[in-house]
Amino acid sequence: MSELHNLVIVGSGPAGYTAAIYAARAQLSPILYEGSVTAGGALMNTTEVENFPGFPDGVMGPDLMDDLRKQAIKFGAKLITDDIVEMSLAGEIKTLKDGSGNTLQSKAVILATGSAYKEIGLENEKRLSGKGVSWCATCDGFFFREQTIAVVGGGDSAMEEANFLTRFASKVVLIHRRDSFRASKIMVERTLANPKIEVLWNTEVVDVLGDSKVNALRLKNNLTNEISDRDFTGLFVAIGHVPRSELLVGQIELNEEGYVLVEGRSTRTNQGGVFACGDLVDFTYRQAITAAGSGCSAALDAERFLAGH
């Protein structure tokens, strides 16, 4: 593409779509690459979102993303369902290449690539992925009807996954390495009150057992160091996320965990004309509403940058 664009937004979800809405309304003619597989971000894999303002009865995650997407299109944003696979962000003109081989140039870039599911790090976890090991209850819960399955984690995501899975499984065992959850009080209360959920405290999964599919987990008690095997047909991993910042290494300043560093309360990165928002930046709150707010900020920062140049 020979045309020089004002703004390219890389990534979708609440941050990317909100940035596109604001940038389009500001007549910046933004191009948004929403991803070929992960369009809509993490909320595409959630069920009911109860805490997004303006929805007193809750809203399904995919429905919320679809509405944000339609709103961005309504105001003139151009959405491309593909991935950006290369970026050169130094200098006044930014160059990006997508998965279809197209190259485009832009005066400003907003990074909203979000985060990915964190893995335990076991060899058999990877080998049995899709064969009983999953990172998405809403994607795969249906396949575990009347089975005994495990969820690993201690945050809100783990609580949500465990409660959702009780719709299908006969029993859900929530495995947590500590003696208390870090999840919000309301989610903990809901989980502990669910008769189909059993909690294993101070326990870690040290191996996933099975030839062609999961049939058991090897567990370690962190207090006694005792190792034991327990039968399960499924393992859902909900231990957090890692930022999708692999394309930014060496170009944008990152912290030790790979999150993009920004200036103060702005969305400005250390590269002029490059802004970052959403879970790519936020390692504290990680909420849909905070991601949307930072997407708004990124669009406003980009608009001011372009007006000054």
Steps between C-alpha positions, in 0.01 A plus 500: 500500500660827386260723691626659821238451772437715803449219748518121515360318804646155563263279698134509592311423821363782716820704463546470125134545409459800732813660353353447154169659601669814634752524219232457233281768658805729494520447120836322519383218267657230717580150376452233764658157472275292724682167463426194291424269794478722807270771363310647794761406757455300818136597547411283202571204730290616794136453582304762690679824591326636810715804578520698176323833569170553323386138504310444827391153386845408371613449142662208321867568421472426125187719475680791664794468261267475200327822603832682544613371161182622327539838667856536368384413148207742529736794550727403212776280639633244253525157663724227361471144633868416477811510717791739493809279483778760472539857623767765462404773745805728504502830314219726387344245264404161645502194272283195567453171315195277533452126471387530139825667397367856478727781616361830622641820642354722769579818686376354830434154644287388794597166648210304651616142458385394846621190679505122461427217740791404725603135503615295799807403302474121500609294200186283508280808543609607153486150355143442619374846402162447335494145634371585845715805576332833433530870583141589414199362687245665273674350196536145626278448805229332292731205428527406869140416583463286815877475545738590783730782395755732660554875487836649602513857632395735776381821334167619364560319172545167678184558705302587189633197313423262789145627547428493128629144466255371763233541233653203323730303731380275779779638719755781472813495718662842539873463562688791657860513616431728796263491799284793387366636173600835351162529326236758594287422805177453305662248264657306788167483685322380188764232442509368857121484508480287186438136605659365182836669569769347722807709593848354539709754691882514502515270198681519167465302179844354424403278205212422267453128442357324197604352167256638244288701746503616862411231752669623820704777661809461717463732798742632760394616846712810569485451877598133518671458159287190453450394138177331396307417183131574461267411214373785282387513140562869456728780618412868459791739562400843635819638656515836329623657180816613324507814281511452123809713457735267312507726191600796714818365655788732418267771369281604792602522864354207697509400865645169621173316435466634147235768560542824307616795708324833443567856618312580820124481458524537124515224239822632343784251460869583466455511120344820372167438332453158659236455770397195703184408685299216653645182647824558309569776753278420797645238736295623796128527417447297178131586473291560189402848615859607577612364164226700325602812694864463402395448137321834519813660647720353227277642226501844661879487545542396136266776383702763690826357368379516140364851545845610622677339203 
